[in-house]
Coordinates of C-alpha atoms and ligand atoms in Angstrom, one line a residue:
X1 CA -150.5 37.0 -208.5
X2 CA -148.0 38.9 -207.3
X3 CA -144.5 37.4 -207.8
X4 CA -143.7 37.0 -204.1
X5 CA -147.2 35.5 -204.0
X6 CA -146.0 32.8 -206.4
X7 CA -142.5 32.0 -204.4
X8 CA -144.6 31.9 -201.0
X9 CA -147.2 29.2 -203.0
X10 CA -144.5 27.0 -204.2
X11 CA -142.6 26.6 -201.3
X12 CA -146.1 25.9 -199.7
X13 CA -146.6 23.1 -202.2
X14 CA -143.0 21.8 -201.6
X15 CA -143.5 21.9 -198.2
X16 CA -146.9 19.6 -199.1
X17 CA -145.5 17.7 -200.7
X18 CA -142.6 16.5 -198.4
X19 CA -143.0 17.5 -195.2
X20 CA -139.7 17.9 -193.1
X21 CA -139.4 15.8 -190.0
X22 CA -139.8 19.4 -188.1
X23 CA -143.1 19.6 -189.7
X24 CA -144.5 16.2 -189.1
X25 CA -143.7 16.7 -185.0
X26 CA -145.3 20.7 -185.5
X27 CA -148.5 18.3 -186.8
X28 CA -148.5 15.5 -184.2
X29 CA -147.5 17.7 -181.4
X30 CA -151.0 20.0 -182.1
X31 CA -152.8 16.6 -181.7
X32 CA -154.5 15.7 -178.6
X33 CA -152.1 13.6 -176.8
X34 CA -153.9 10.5 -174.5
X35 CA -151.6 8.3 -172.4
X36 CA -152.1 4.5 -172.1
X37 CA -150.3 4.1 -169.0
X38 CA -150.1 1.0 -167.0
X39 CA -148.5 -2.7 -166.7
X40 CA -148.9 -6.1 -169.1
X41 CA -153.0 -5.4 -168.5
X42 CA -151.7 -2.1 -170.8
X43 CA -149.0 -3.7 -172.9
X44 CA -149.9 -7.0 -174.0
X45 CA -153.6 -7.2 -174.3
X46 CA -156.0 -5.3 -177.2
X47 CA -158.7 -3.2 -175.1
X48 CA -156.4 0.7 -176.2
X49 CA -156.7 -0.9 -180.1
X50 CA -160.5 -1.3 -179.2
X51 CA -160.5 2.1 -177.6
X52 CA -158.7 3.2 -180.7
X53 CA -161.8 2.2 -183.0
X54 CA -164.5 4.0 -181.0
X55 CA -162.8 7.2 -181.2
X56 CA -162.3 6.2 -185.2
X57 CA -166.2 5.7 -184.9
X58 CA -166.6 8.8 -183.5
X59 CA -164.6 10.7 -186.2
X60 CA -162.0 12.0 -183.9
X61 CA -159.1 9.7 -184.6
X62 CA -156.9 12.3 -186.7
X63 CA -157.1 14.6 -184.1
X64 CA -155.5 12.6 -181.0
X65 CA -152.8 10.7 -181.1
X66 CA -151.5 7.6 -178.1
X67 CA -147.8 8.6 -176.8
X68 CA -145.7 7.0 -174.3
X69 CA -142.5 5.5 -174.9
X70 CA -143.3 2.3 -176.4
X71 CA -144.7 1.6 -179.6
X72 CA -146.0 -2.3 -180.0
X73 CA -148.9 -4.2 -180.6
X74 CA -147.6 -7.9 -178.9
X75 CA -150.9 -9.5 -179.1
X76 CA -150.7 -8.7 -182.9
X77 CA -154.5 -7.2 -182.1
X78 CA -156.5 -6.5 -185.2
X79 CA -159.1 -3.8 -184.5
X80 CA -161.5 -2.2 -187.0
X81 CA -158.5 0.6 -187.5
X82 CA -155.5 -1.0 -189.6
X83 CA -153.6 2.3 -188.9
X84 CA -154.5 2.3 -185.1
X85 CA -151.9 4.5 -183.0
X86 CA -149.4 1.7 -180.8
X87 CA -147.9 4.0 -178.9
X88 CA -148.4 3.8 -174.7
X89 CA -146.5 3.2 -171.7
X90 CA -147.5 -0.1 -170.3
X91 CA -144.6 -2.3 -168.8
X92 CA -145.4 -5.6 -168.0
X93 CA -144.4 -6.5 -164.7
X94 CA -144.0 -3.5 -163.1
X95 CA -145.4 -1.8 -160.1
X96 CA -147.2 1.4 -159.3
X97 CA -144.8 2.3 -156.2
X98 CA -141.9 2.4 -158.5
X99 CA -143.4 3.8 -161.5
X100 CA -144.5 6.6 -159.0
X101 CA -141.0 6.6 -157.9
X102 CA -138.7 6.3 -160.4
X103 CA -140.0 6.6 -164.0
X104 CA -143.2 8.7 -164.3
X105 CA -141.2 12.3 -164.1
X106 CA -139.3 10.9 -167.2
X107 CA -141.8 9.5 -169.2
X108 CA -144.0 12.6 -169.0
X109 CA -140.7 14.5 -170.4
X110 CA -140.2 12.9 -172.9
X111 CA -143.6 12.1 -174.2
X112 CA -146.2 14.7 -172.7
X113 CA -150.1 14.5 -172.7
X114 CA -153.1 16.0 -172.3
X115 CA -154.9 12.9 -171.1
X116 CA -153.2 9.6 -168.7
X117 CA -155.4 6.8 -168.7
X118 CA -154.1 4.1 -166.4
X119 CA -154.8 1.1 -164.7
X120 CA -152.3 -0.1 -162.4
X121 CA -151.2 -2.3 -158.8
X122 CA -152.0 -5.8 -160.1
X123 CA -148.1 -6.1 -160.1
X124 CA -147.7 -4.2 -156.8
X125 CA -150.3 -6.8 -155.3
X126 CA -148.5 -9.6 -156.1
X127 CA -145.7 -8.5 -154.7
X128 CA -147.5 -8.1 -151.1
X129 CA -147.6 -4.2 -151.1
X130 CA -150.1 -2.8 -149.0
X131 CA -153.3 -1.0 -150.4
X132 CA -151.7 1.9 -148.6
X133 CA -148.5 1.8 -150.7
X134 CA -150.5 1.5 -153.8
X135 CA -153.0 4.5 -153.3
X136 CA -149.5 6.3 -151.8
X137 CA -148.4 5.6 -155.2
X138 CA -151.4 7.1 -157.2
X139 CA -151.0 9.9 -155.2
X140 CA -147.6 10.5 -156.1
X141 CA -148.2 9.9 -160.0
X142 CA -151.5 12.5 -160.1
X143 CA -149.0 14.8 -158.3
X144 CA -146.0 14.0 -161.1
X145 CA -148.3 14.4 -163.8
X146 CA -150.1 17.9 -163.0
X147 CA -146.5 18.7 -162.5
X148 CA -145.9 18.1 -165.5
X149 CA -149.3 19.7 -167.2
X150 CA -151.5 21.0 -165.0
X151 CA -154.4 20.9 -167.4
X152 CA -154.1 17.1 -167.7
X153 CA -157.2 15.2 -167.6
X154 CA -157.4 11.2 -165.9
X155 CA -158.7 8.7 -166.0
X156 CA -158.6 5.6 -163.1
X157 CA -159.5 2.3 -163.9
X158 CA -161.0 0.2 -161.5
X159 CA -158.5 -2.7 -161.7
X160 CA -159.7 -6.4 -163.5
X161 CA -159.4 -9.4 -160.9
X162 CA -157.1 -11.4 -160.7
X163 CA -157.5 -15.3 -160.2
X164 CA -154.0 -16.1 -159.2
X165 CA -154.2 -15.9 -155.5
X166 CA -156.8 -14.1 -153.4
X167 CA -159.0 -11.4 -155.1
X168 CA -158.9 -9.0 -151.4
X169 CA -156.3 -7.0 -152.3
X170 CA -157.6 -6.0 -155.4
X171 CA -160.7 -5.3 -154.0
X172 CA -159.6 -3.6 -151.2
X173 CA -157.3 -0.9 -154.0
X174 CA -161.2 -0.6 -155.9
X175 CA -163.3 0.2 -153.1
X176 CA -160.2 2.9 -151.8
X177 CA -160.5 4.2 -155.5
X178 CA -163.8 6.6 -155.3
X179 CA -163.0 8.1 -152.4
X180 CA -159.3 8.9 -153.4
X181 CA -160.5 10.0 -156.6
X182 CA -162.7 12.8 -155.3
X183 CA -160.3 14.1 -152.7
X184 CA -158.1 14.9 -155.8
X185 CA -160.3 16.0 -158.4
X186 CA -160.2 19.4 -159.8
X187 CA -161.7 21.4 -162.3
X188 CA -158.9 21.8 -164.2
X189 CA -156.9 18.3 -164.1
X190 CA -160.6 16.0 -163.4
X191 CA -160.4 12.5 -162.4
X192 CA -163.1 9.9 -163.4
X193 CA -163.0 7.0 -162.8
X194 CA -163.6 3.9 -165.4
X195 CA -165.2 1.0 -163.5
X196 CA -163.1 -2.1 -165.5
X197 CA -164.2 -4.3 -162.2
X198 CA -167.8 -4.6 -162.5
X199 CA -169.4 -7.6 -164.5
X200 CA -165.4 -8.8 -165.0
X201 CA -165.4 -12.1 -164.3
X202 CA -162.5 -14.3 -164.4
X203 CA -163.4 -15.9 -167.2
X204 CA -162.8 -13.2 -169.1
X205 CA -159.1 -13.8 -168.6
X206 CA -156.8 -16.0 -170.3
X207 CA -154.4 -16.5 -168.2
X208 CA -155.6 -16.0 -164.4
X209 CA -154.1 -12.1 -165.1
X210 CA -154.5 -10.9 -168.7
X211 CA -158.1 -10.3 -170.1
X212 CA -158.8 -12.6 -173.4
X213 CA -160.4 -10.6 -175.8
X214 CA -164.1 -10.7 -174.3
X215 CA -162.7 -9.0 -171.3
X216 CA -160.6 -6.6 -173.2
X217 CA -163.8 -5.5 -174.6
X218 CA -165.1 -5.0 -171.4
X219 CA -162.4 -2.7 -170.6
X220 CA -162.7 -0.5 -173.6
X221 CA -166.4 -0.6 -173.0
X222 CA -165.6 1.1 -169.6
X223 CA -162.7 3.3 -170.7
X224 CA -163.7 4.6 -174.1
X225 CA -166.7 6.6 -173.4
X226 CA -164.9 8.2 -170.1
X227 CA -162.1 8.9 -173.2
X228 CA -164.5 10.0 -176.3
X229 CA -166.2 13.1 -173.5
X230 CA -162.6 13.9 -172.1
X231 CA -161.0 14.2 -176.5
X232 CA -164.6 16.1 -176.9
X233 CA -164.3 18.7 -174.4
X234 CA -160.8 19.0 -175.2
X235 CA -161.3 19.9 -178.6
X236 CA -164.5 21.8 -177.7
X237 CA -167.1 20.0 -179.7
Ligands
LIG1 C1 -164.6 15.0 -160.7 O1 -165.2 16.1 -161.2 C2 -165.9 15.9 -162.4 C3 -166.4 17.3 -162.9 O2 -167.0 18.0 -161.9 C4 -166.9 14.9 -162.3 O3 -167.6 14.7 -163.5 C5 -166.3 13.6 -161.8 O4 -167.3 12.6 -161.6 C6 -165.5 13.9 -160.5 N1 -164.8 12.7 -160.2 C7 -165.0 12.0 -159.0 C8 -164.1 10.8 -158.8 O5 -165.7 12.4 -158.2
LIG2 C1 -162.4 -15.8 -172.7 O1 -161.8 -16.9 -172.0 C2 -162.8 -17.7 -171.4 C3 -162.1 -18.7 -170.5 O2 -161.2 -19.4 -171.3 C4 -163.7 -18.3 -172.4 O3 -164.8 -19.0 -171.7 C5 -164.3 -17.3 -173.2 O4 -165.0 -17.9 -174.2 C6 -163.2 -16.4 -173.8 N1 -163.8 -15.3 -174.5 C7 -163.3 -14.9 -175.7 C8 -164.1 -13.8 -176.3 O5 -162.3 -15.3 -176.2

């Protein structure tokens, strides 16, 4: 071996064997980067950990990575995958119009994606916004985050009912959904959209808002597949 040969090989295994923080973010940043974006249905319940195990099933889980700027597991969920990935950007409490407004530019900044995933206006509809306001808003974030990478793929979720008060509004935002979906899509940035309404009943939430664990399975039985063919195409298999 030639002696540069031999200098270039041991500062290969150094560089194995402690990786500099430069390198670890050169590694994670050529992972497939998936969103969890939403409110306390994103934050404090287990159905991104469940999604997390299906694409461990599917062999794909060293190749994507969640991001967002939070990094918690609050329900202290225990999927299949010990090491399951906590980041996302869920906020409990807050609404659609003013994550639209105020914070999605920022987020995307700081923590860019390939993928968004979100479910959100349950927050927005308590608060009395109008169906309007709340497709106005999804609008506005689809718009922020092609902005941001115009390649990014999305996904919708139909939004889980809600047992505190009437169930209209949330209705009404689910049957606008399809429509605004397709006027939107594109073949580079798709939309599809994850129907986490269906067969949800409100039984299958523990507090009149926040799926228990069999709806949180529901939602990663609507969200993950709509995920595994998006992290597939992406990495062309
Ligand atoms: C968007 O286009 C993709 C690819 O053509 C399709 O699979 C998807 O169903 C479309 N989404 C909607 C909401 O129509
Ligand atoms: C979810 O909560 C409902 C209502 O309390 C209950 O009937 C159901 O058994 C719970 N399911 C799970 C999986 O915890």
């Amino acid at each position: 071996m030639h002696a540069s040969n031999i200098l270039l090989s041991a500062f290969a295994l150094a560089g194995l064997a402690v990786a500099s923080p430069v390198e670890v973010a050169e590694r994670q940043a050529a992972k497939l980067r998936i969103m969890p974006l939403g409110d306390s249905i994103t934050e404090i319940t287990c159905w991104r950990a469940l999604v997390w195990d299906q694409l461990a099933d599917a062999g794909l889980a060293s190749q994507v990575q969640y991001v967002g700027s939070q990094n918690s597991n609050p329900q202290n969920c225990k999927p299949a995958t010990a090491n399951w990935d906590q980041h996302h950007e869920g906020h409990s409490g807050w609404l659609a119009v003013d994550i639209a407004n105020n914070y999605l530019t920022g987020w995307l900044q700081k923590t860019p994606a390939d993928i968004v995933m979100f479910m959100l206006g349950t927050n927005d509809v308590v608060r009395g916004k109008s169906t309007n306001d709340i497709i106005g808003a999804y609008t506005k974030m689809v718009n922020i985050i092609r902005a941001a990478n115009p390649k990014t793929k999305i996904i919708v979720d139909l939004v889980i009912p809600l047992s505190i008060g009437s169930s209209s509004a949330i209705n009404s935002i689910n049957a606008a959904i399809p429509a605004w979906a397709k006027g939107l899509n594109s073949t580079d940035s798709p939309i599809v959209i994850a129907d986490c309404s269906t067969g949800f009943k409100t039984s299958d939430l523990r507090d009149g808002v926040h799926p228990n664990l069999s709806g949180d399975k529901i939602i990663a039985s609507r969200v993950g597949p709509l995920l595994l063919d998006y992290v597939k195409q992406s990495l062309g298999k």
